[in-house]
mmCIF file of C-alpha atoms in Angstrom:
data_model
loop_
_atom_site.group_PDB
_atom_site.id
_atom_site.type_symbol
_atom_site.label_atom_id
_atom_site.label_comp_id
_atom_site.label_asym_id
_atom_site.label_seq_id
_atom_site.Cartn_x
_atom_site.Cartn_y
_atom_site.Cartn_z
ATOM 1 C CA MET F 1 -60.058 -75.767 51.332
ATOM 2 C CA THR F 2 -60.676 -72.104 52.026
ATOM 3 C CA LYS F 3 -60.333 -70.239 55.300
ATOM 4 C CA LYS F 4 -60.736 -66.735 56.676
ATOM 5 C CA ASP F 5 -59.432 -63.510 55.193
ATOM 6 C CA PHE F 6 -55.741 -62.693 55.569
ATOM 7 C CA PRO F 7 -53.797 -59.405 55.589
ATOM 8 C CA SER F 8 -51.189 -58.722 52.913
ATOM 9 C CA LYS F 9 -49.094 -61.784 52.039
ATOM 10 C CA TYR F 10 -45.942 -62.002 49.919
ATOM 11 C CA ILE F 11 -44.774 -64.439 47.253
ATOM 12 C CA TYR F 12 -41.214 -64.254 45.944
ATOM 13 C CA GLY F 13 -40.169 -65.720 42.601
ATOM 14 C CA LEU F 14 -38.142 -65.348 39.415
ATOM 15 C CA TYR F 15 -39.259 -64.704 35.850
ATOM 16 C CA SER F 16 -37.864 -64.908 32.324
ATOM 17 C CA LYS F 17 -39.262 -63.254 29.195
ATOM 18 C CA PHE F 18 -38.425 -64.449 25.674
ATOM 19 C CA SER F 19 -40.337 -61.893 23.597
ATOM 20 C CA ARG F 20 -39.575 -58.334 22.497
ATOM 21 C CA ASN F 21 -43.252 -57.357 22.511
ATOM 22 C CA ILE F 22 -44.183 -57.822 26.163
ATOM 23 C CA SER F 23 -43.922 -55.045 28.739
ATOM 24 C CA GLN F 24 -43.256 -55.732 32.399
ATOM 25 C CA THR F 25 -46.472 -54.016 33.503
ATOM 26 C CA PRO F 26 -49.262 -52.525 31.339
ATOM 27 C CA MET F 27 -48.145 -49.351 29.533
ATOM 28 C CA LYS F 28 -50.747 -46.884 28.273
ATOM 29 C CA ILE F 29 -50.683 -43.671 26.257
ATOM 30 C CA ASN F 30 -53.942 -41.735 26.007
ATOM 31 C CA GLY F 31 -55.725 -44.712 27.530
ATOM 32 C CA LYS F 32 -54.463 -47.193 24.931
ATOM 33 C CA LEU F 33 -52.139 -50.092 25.673
ATOM 34 C CA LEU F 34 -48.761 -49.849 23.949
ATOM 35 C CA TYR F 35 -48.319 -53.619 24.184
ATOM 36 C CA GLU F 36 -51.039 -56.236 24.137
ATOM 37 C CA LYS F 37 -49.407 -58.334 26.857
ATOM 38 C CA SER F 38 -47.418 -57.729 30.023
ATOM 39 C CA ILE F 39 -45.596 -59.994 32.460
ATOM 40 C CA SER F 40 -47.759 -58.881 35.364
ATOM 41 C CA ASP F 41 -50.916 -60.114 33.605
ATOM 42 C CA PHE F 42 -50.569 -63.410 35.475
ATOM 43 C CA CYS F 43 -51.445 -61.539 38.678
ATOM 44 C CA LYS F 44 -55.082 -61.937 37.600
ATOM 45 C CA SER F 45 -54.767 -65.700 38.182
ATOM 46 C CA ILE F 46 -53.344 -65.061 41.651
ATOM 47 C CA ALA F 47 -56.118 -62.604 42.507
ATOM 48 C CA GLU F 48 -58.826 -65.034 41.381
ATOM 49 C CA HIS F 49 -57.326 -67.928 43.336
ATOM 50 C CA PHE F 50 -57.223 -66.005 46.616
ATOM 51 C CA LYS F 51 -60.227 -63.758 45.897
ATOM 52 C CA ALA F 52 -57.850 -60.893 46.590
ATOM 53 C CA LYS F 53 -58.714 -57.207 46.382
ATOM 54 C CA ASN F 54 -55.433 -56.560 44.598
ATOM 55 C CA VAL F 55 -52.162 -58.278 43.663
ATOM 56 C CA LYS F 56 -49.227 -55.913 43.318
ATOM 57 C CA PHE F 57 -46.316 -56.919 41.063
ATOM 58 C CA ILE F 58 -42.993 -55.621 42.436
ATOM 59 C CA SER F 59 -39.921 -56.321 40.331
ATOM 60 C CA CYS F 60 -36.222 -56.119 41.125
ATOM 61 C CA GLY F 61 -35.608 -53.572 38.367
ATOM 62 C CA ARG F 62 -37.131 -53.667 34.922
ATOM 63 C CA GLU F 63 -36.189 -54.206 31.311
ATOM 64 C CA ASP F 64 -37.791 -52.358 28.395
ATOM 65 C CA ALA F 65 -40.562 -54.141 26.528
ATOM 66 C CA ASN F 66 -38.300 -54.800 23.517
ATOM 67 C CA VAL F 67 -35.552 -56.305 25.702
ATOM 68 C CA ARG F 68 -35.591 -60.037 26.411
ATOM 69 C CA MET F 69 -35.044 -61.169 30.004
ATOM 70 C CA VAL F 70 -33.414 -64.499 29.161
ATOM 71 C CA GLY F 71 -31.876 -64.870 32.602
ATOM 72 C CA LYS F 72 -34.032 -64.841 35.735
ATOM 73 C CA ARG F 73 -35.192 -61.599 37.362
ATOM 74 C CA PRO F 74 -36.468 -61.593 40.970
ATOM 75 C CA PHE F 75 -39.970 -60.297 41.674
ATOM 76 C CA LEU F 76 -42.403 -60.048 44.550
ATOM 77 C CA LEU F 77 -46.180 -60.363 44.649
ATOM 78 C CA GLU F 78 -48.052 -58.518 47.379
ATOM 79 C CA ILE F 79 -51.477 -60.123 47.797
ATOM 80 C CA GLU F 80 -53.865 -57.715 49.472
ATOM 81 C CA GLY F 81 -57.067 -58.719 51.218
ATOM 82 C CA GLY F 82 -57.431 -62.317 50.065
ATOM 83 C CA VAL F 83 -58.756 -65.516 51.629
ATOM 84 C CA TYR F 84 -56.704 -68.617 52.411
ATOM 85 C CA ASN F 85 -56.884 -71.262 49.689
ATOM 86 C CA GLU F 86 -54.781 -74.421 50.025
ATOM 87 C CA GLU F 87 -55.700 -75.880 46.623
ATOM 88 C CA LYS F 88 -53.158 -75.948 43.799
ATOM 89 C CA MET F 89 -53.023 -72.583 42.059
ATOM 90 C CA ASN F 90 -53.226 -72.505 38.251
ATOM 91 C CA ILE F 91 -51.277 -69.573 36.827
ATOM 92 C CA ASN F 92 -52.069 -68.465 33.272
ATOM 93 C CA LEU F 93 -48.932 -67.394 31.410
ATOM 94 C CA ASP F 94 -48.057 -66.326 27.910
ATOM 95 C CA LYS F 95 -45.894 -68.974 26.217
ATOM 96 C CA ASN F 96 -43.001 -66.474 26.102
ATOM 97 C CA ILE F 97 -42.939 -66.017 29.885
ATOM 98 C CA LYS F 98 -41.712 -68.409 32.555
ATOM 99 C CA ILE F 99 -41.828 -68.099 36.322
ATOM 100 C CA PHE F 100 -39.771 -70.109 38.783
ATOM 101 C CA ASP F 101 -39.408 -71.017 42.446
ATOM 102 C CA LEU F 102 -42.423 -69.320 44.026
ATOM 103 C CA VAL F 103 -42.062 -69.122 47.814
ATOM 104 C CA TRP F 104 -44.217 -67.587 50.545
ATOM 105 C CA MET F 105 -42.165 -64.966 52.372
ATOM 106 C CA LYS F 106 -42.268 -62.866 55.516
ATOM 107 C CA ASP F 107 -42.945 -59.136 55.215
ATOM 108 C CA GLU F 108 -39.233 -58.327 55.501
ATOM 109 C CA ILE F 109 -38.713 -59.541 51.917
ATOM 110 C CA LYS F 110 -39.894 -56.087 50.746
ATOM 111 C CA PHE F 111 -36.656 -54.505 51.934
ATOM 112 C CA ILE F 112 -34.546 -57.172 50.192
ATOM 113 C CA ILE F 113 -36.243 -56.440 46.854
ATOM 114 C CA LYS F 114 -35.952 -52.669 47.268
ATOM 115 C CA ASN F 115 -32.252 -52.911 48.108
ATOM 116 C CA ALA F 116 -31.633 -55.291 45.194
ATOM 117 C CA GLU F 117 -33.294 -52.931 42.711
ATOM 118 C CA MET F 118 -30.948 -50.117 43.741
ATOM 119 C CA ASN F 119 -27.724 -52.127 43.975
ATOM 120 C CA HIS F 120 -27.744 -55.293 41.878
ATOM 121 C CA TYR F 121 -25.506 -55.663 38.818
ATOM 122 C CA LYS F 122 -26.638 -57.198 35.517
ATOM 123 C CA VAL F 123 -25.104 -59.049 32.559
ATOM 124 C CA TYR F 124 -26.166 -58.019 29.042
ATOM 125 C CA ARG F 125 -25.687 -59.148 25.462
ATOM 126 C CA ALA F 126 -26.216 -56.472 22.814
ATOM 127 C CA MET F 127 -26.287 -56.566 19.036
ATOM 128 C CA LEU F 128 -24.748 -53.419 17.574
ATOM 129 C CA PHE F 129 -24.783 -51.889 14.108
ATOM 130 C CA ILE F 130 -22.198 -49.414 12.822
ATOM 131 C CA LYS F 131 -23.024 -48.266 9.298
ATOM 132 C CA ASN F 132 -19.725 -46.699 8.285
ATOM 133 C CA LEU F 133 -17.352 -49.015 10.089
ATOM 134 C CA ASN F 134 -15.019 -50.963 7.835
ATOM 135 C CA ILE F 135 -14.573 -54.233 9.692
ATOM 136 C CA HIS F 136 -13.332 -57.605 8.591
ATOM 137 C CA ASN F 137 -16.293 -59.253 6.833
ATOM 138 C CA VAL F 138 -16.879 -62.576 8.568
ATOM 139 C CA GLU F 139 -19.590 -65.086 7.782
ATOM 140 C CA SER F 140 -20.987 -65.475 11.270
ATOM 141 C CA ASN F 141 -24.452 -65.917 12.702
ATOM 142 C CA ILE F 142 -25.720 -64.416 15.925
ATOM 143 C CA PRO F 143 -24.443 -66.754 18.655
ATOM 144 C CA PRO F 144 -27.214 -68.754 20.338
ATOM 145 C CA ILE F 145 -27.910 -68.052 23.992
ATOM 146 C CA ASN F 146 -27.576 -71.141 26.172
ATOM 147 C CA LEU F 147 -28.466 -70.412 29.770
ATOM 148 C CA GLU F 148 -28.003 -73.662 31.646
ATOM 149 C CA ASN F 149 -27.386 -73.595 35.390
ATOM 150 C CA ASP F 150 -23.606 -73.667 35.000
ATOM 151 C CA ASN F 151 -23.781 -70.557 32.790
ATOM 152 C CA GLN F 152 -25.869 -68.765 35.413
ATOM 153 C CA PHE F 153 -23.315 -69.673 38.063
ATOM 154 C CA SER F 154 -20.578 -68.299 35.831
ATOM 155 C CA TYR F 155 -22.465 -65.027 35.293
ATOM 156 C CA ASN F 156 -23.110 -64.571 39.001
ATOM 157 C CA LYS F 157 -19.454 -65.218 39.760
ATOM 158 C CA ALA F 158 -18.473 -62.634 37.126
ATOM 159 C CA ILE F 159 -20.811 -60.092 38.733
ATOM 160 C CA LEU F 160 -19.274 -60.606 42.165
ATOM 161 C CA ASN F 161 -15.767 -60.320 40.707
ATOM 162 C CA MET F 162 -16.675 -57.025 39.048
ATOM 163 C CA LYS F 163 -18.153 -55.622 42.268
ATOM 164 C CA GLU F 164 -14.891 -56.389 44.043
ATOM 165 C CA LYS F 165 -12.960 -54.591 41.299
ATOM 166 C CA VAL F 166 -15.227 -51.534 41.498
ATOM 167 C CA GLU F 167 -14.637 -51.260 45.254
ATOM 168 C CA THR F 168 -10.905 -50.827 44.608
ATOM 169 C CA PHE F 169 -11.317 -48.944 41.336
ATOM 170 C CA ALA F 170 -8.726 -46.173 41.087
ATOM 171 C CA ALA F 171 -8.242 -45.201 37.433
ATOM 172 C CA ASN F 172 -10.348 -45.144 34.292
ATOM 173 C CA ASN F 173 -9.344 -47.548 31.520
ATOM 174 C CA GLU F 174 -10.891 -45.482 28.721
ATOM 175 C CA ASN F 175 -7.684 -45.155 26.683
ATOM 176 C CA HIS F 176 -6.794 -48.816 27.124
ATOM 177 C CA ILE F 177 -10.249 -49.978 26.014
ATOM 178 C CA SER F 178 -10.263 -47.600 23.046
ATOM 179 C CA ASP F 179 -6.896 -48.976 21.875
ATOM 180 C CA GLU F 180 -8.071 -52.548 22.380
ATOM 181 C CA ILE F 181 -11.257 -52.016 20.346
ATOM 182 C CA ASN F 182 -9.472 -50.248 17.496
ATOM 183 C CA SER F 183 -6.810 -52.938 17.325
ATOM 184 C CA PHE F 184 -9.491 -55.631 17.194
ATOM 185 C CA ILE F 185 -11.606 -53.894 14.531
ATOM 186 C CA HIS F 186 -8.664 -53.623 12.159
ATOM 187 C CA SER F 187 -7.474 -57.167 12.747
ATOM 188 C CA ASN F 188 -8.582 -60.458 11.209
ATOM 189 C CA GLU F 189 -9.732 -61.770 14.584
ATOM 190 C CA ASN F 190 -13.438 -62.490 15.010
ATOM 191 C CA ILE F 191 -13.667 -62.371 18.820
ATOM 192 C CA VAL F 192 -11.846 -60.414 21.508
ATOM 193 C CA ASP F 193 -11.982 -61.089 25.254
ATOM 194 C CA PHE F 194 -11.305 -57.804 27.011
ATOM 195 C CA LYS F 195 -8.644 -57.295 29.682
ATOM 196 C CA GLN F 196 -8.329 -54.527 32.293
ATOM 197 C CA ASN F 197 -11.827 -53.613 31.290
ATOM 198 C CA ILE F 198 -13.618 -51.819 34.151
ATOM 199 C CA LEU F 199 -14.913 -48.510 32.825
ATOM 200 C CA GLU F 200 -16.340 -45.578 34.777
ATOM 201 C CA ILE F 201 -18.972 -43.638 32.845
ATOM 202 C CA GLN F 202 -20.962 -40.476 33.524
ATOM 203 C CA GLN F 203 -24.600 -40.640 32.471
ATOM 204 C CA LYS F 204 -26.902 -37.653 32.439
ATOM 205 C CA THR F 205 -30.539 -38.686 32.644
ATOM 206 C CA PRO F 206 -31.416 -39.992 29.144
ATOM 207 C CA LEU F 207 -33.554 -37.795 26.941
ATOM 208 C CA ARG F 208 -36.129 -40.579 26.638
ATOM 209 C CA VAL F 209 -36.847 -40.567 30.401
ATOM 210 C CA VAL F 210 -35.893 -37.029 31.465
ATOM 211 C CA HIS F 211 -39.573 -36.021 31.498
ATOM 212 C CA ARG F 212 -40.118 -38.241 34.533
ATOM 213 C CA ARG F 213 -36.710 -38.289 36.286
ATOM 214 C CA SER F 214 -34.335 -35.701 37.716
ATOM 215 C CA ASN F 215 -31.961 -34.327 35.088
ATOM 216 C CA ILE F 216 -28.688 -35.157 36.847
ATOM 217 C CA PHE F 217 -25.389 -36.934 36.219
ATOM 218 C CA ARG F 218 -24.873 -40.405 37.653
ATOM 219 C CA THR F 219 -21.639 -42.373 37.884
ATOM 220 C CA LYS F 220 -21.944 -45.972 36.654
ATOM 221 C CA TYR F 221 -19.529 -48.809 35.985
ATOM 222 C CA ILE F 222 -19.320 -51.069 32.948
ATOM 223 C CA GLU F 223 -17.179 -54.152 32.444
ATOM 224 C CA LEU F 224 -16.724 -55.160 28.813
ATOM 225 C CA ILE F 225 -16.413 -58.937 28.542
ATOM 226 C CA LYS F 226 -16.399 -59.933 24.902
ATOM 227 C CA LEU F 227 -16.831 -58.380 21.445
ATOM 228 C CA GLU F 228 -17.607 -60.436 18.353
ATOM 229 C CA LYS F 229 -17.750 -59.372 14.715
ATOM 230 C CA LEU F 230 -20.689 -60.427 12.597
ATOM 231 C CA LYS F 231 -21.129 -59.593 8.927
ATOM 232 C CA ASN F 232 -22.279 -56.345 7.282
ATOM 233 C CA GLY F 233 -21.392 -53.978 10.125
ATOM 234 C CA PHE F 234 -23.038 -55.938 12.949
ATOM 235 C CA LEU F 235 -21.301 -56.855 16.204
ATOM 236 C CA ILE F 236 -22.216 -58.631 19.434
ATOM 237 C CA ILE F 237 -20.947 -57.375 22.789
ATOM 238 C CA ASP F 238 -21.291 -58.920 26.258
ATOM 239 C CA LEU F 239 -20.954 -56.657 29.284
ATOM 240 C CA ILE F 240 -21.714 -56.284 32.978
ATOM 241 C CA SER F 241 -23.170 -53.060 34.377
ATOM 242 C CA SER F 242 -23.693 -51.601 37.814
ATOM 243 C CA ALA F 243 -27.269 -50.993 38.914
ATOM 244 C CA GLY F 244 -29.193 -48.288 37.093
ATOM 245 C CA ALA F 245 -26.923 -47.978 34.063
ATOM 246 C CA TYR F 246 -28.715 -47.149 30.806
ATOM 247 C CA ILE F 247 -27.290 -49.580 28.260
ATOM 248 C CA LYS F 248 -28.937 -48.076 25.168
ATOM 249 C CA GLU F 249 -27.353 -44.733 25.975
ATOM 250 C CA PHE F 250 -23.986 -46.336 26.742
ATOM 251 C CA VAL F 251 -24.118 -47.699 23.192
ATOM 252 C CA ASN F 252 -25.237 -44.594 21.269
ATOM 253 C CA GLY F 253 -23.985 -41.825 23.577
ATOM 254 C CA ASP F 254 -27.375 -40.066 23.812
ATOM 255 C CA PHE F 255 -26.094 -36.915 22.042
ATOM 256 C CA GLY F 256 -23.136 -36.667 24.407
ATOM 257 C CA ARG F 257 -25.115 -37.182 27.621
ATOM 258 C CA THR F 258 -23.278 -40.474 28.317
ATOM 259 C CA LYS F 259 -19.474 -40.294 28.378
ATOM 260 C CA PRO F 260 -17.658 -42.333 27.281
ATOM 261 C CA SER F 261 -19.921 -44.450 25.072
ATOM 262 C CA LEU F 262 -19.362 -47.199 22.537
ATOM 263 C CA SER F 263 -19.951 -44.579 19.841
ATOM 264 C CA ASP F 264 -16.909 -42.772 21.247
ATOM 265 C CA PHE F 265 -14.785 -45.921 21.202
ATOM 266 C CA PHE F 266 -15.743 -46.839 17.634
ATOM 267 C CA ASN F 267 -15.495 -43.189 16.537
ATOM 268 C CA ASN F 268 -18.772 -43.834 14.746
ATOM 269 C CA TYR F 269 -22.418 -43.612 15.726
ATOM 270 C CA THR F 270 -23.250 -47.031 17.146
ATOM 271 C CA ASP F 271 -26.838 -48.238 17.116
ATOM 272 C CA LEU F 272 -28.334 -50.766 19.528
ATOM 273 C CA VAL F 273 -30.287 -53.287 17.462
ATOM 274 C CA GLU F 274 -31.233 -55.834 20.120
ATOM 275 C CA LEU F 275 -30.571 -56.244 23.834
ATOM 276 C CA ASP F 276 -30.869 -59.246 26.142
ATOM 277 C CA VAL F 277 -30.437 -59.452 29.902
ATOM 278 C CA LEU F 278 -28.411 -62.607 30.488
ATOM 279 C CA ALA F 279 -28.385 -62.474 34.285
ATOM 280 C CA VAL F 280 -29.397 -60.369 37.259
ATOM 281 C CA GLU F 281 -27.361 -60.549 40.447
ATOM 282 C CA GLU F 282 -28.864 -63.089 42.816
ATOM 283 C CA CYS F 283 -30.891 -61.948 45.809
ATOM 284 C CA LYS F 284 -29.426 -63.222 49.065
ATOM 285 C CA ILE F 285 -32.503 -64.057 51.106
ATOM 286 C CA PRO F 286 -32.097 -65.122 54.747
ATOM 287 C CA GLU F 287 -33.579 -68.569 55.323
ATOM 288 C CA GLU F 288 -35.684 -67.236 58.185
ATOM 289 C CA PHE F 289 -37.607 -65.053 55.686
ATOM 290 C CA LYS F 290 -38.840 -68.130 53.793
ATOM 291 C CA LEU F 291 -42.104 -69.704 54.935
ATOM 292 C CA MET F 292 -43.021 -72.468 52.464
ATOM 293 C CA ASN F 293 -43.109 -73.242 48.743
ATOM 294 C CA VAL F 294 -46.167 -72.171 46.764
ATOM 295 C CA PHE F 295 -48.317 -75.027 45.416
ATOM 296 C CA TYR F 296 -48.862 -74.002 41.787
ATOM 297 C CA GLU F 297 -48.918 -75.069 38.146
ATOM 298 C CA CYS F 298 -48.330 -72.908 35.075
ATOM 299 C CA VAL F 299 -50.824 -73.016 32.198
ATOM 300 C CA PHE F 300 -49.325 -71.574 29.009
ATOM 301 C CA ASN F 301 -51.371 -69.634 26.453
ATOM 302 C CA ASP F 302 -50.531 -68.671 22.863
#
């Protein structure tokens, strides 16, 4: 059943992305797409269903195209100039993308998303490579990522714990962390769980984005959780970061523009091979903002 035109309406949801070749929104250079697919492509299905003039995809932060979003990232759809349609909505999705928990929201949700983008912490898992580092050679595979609900609860609890620590943060633990890493690297242990691990870093706008952002220093916080040795100079590290931290630059140092970096701690240039977002801090949405669940079904394409 269809009805009259409506003004802008808002749908809130969560997405995951399991590919390293999908951008969040279309990216073009000289008119050519850098990546064939983007997460926001499914907005076409929304626009067709509501005969909308435009559907705007608004995300709570963004990950690079070659970074997997294996947790769930909040997003908002602003549907402009559509018509009411109460039939089930079919949403076309790439098989490497999932969306969850779509809910119609009041206009005030825009401010929740904007605030979350500026303030929400994230949990990452990174694969590192250090060419000249002589570490204990272990026969280990990259640990599988298992993100069941209990894991997500654990990550969110860890984020909240870190935020509490940052509020009372008084002294940098750079020397302690450096000693802990060096001790681990030269030991026969395969995994270390860090202690006293909140780290304050100074990041100057990365060279890769300085052409479009102010060239200034920003203070960010990192909590190192776990470091695991793999074979042939590879390592896996889990960490939590405050909002807006550049993880690639925290790993490689960005020619000294991020201090301290993992390259500093290892006393060797450290390369980021792969990066996954394990969790994004949950959005706390007042119940009165929620209108009703969206009636939809996902159709997956190769």
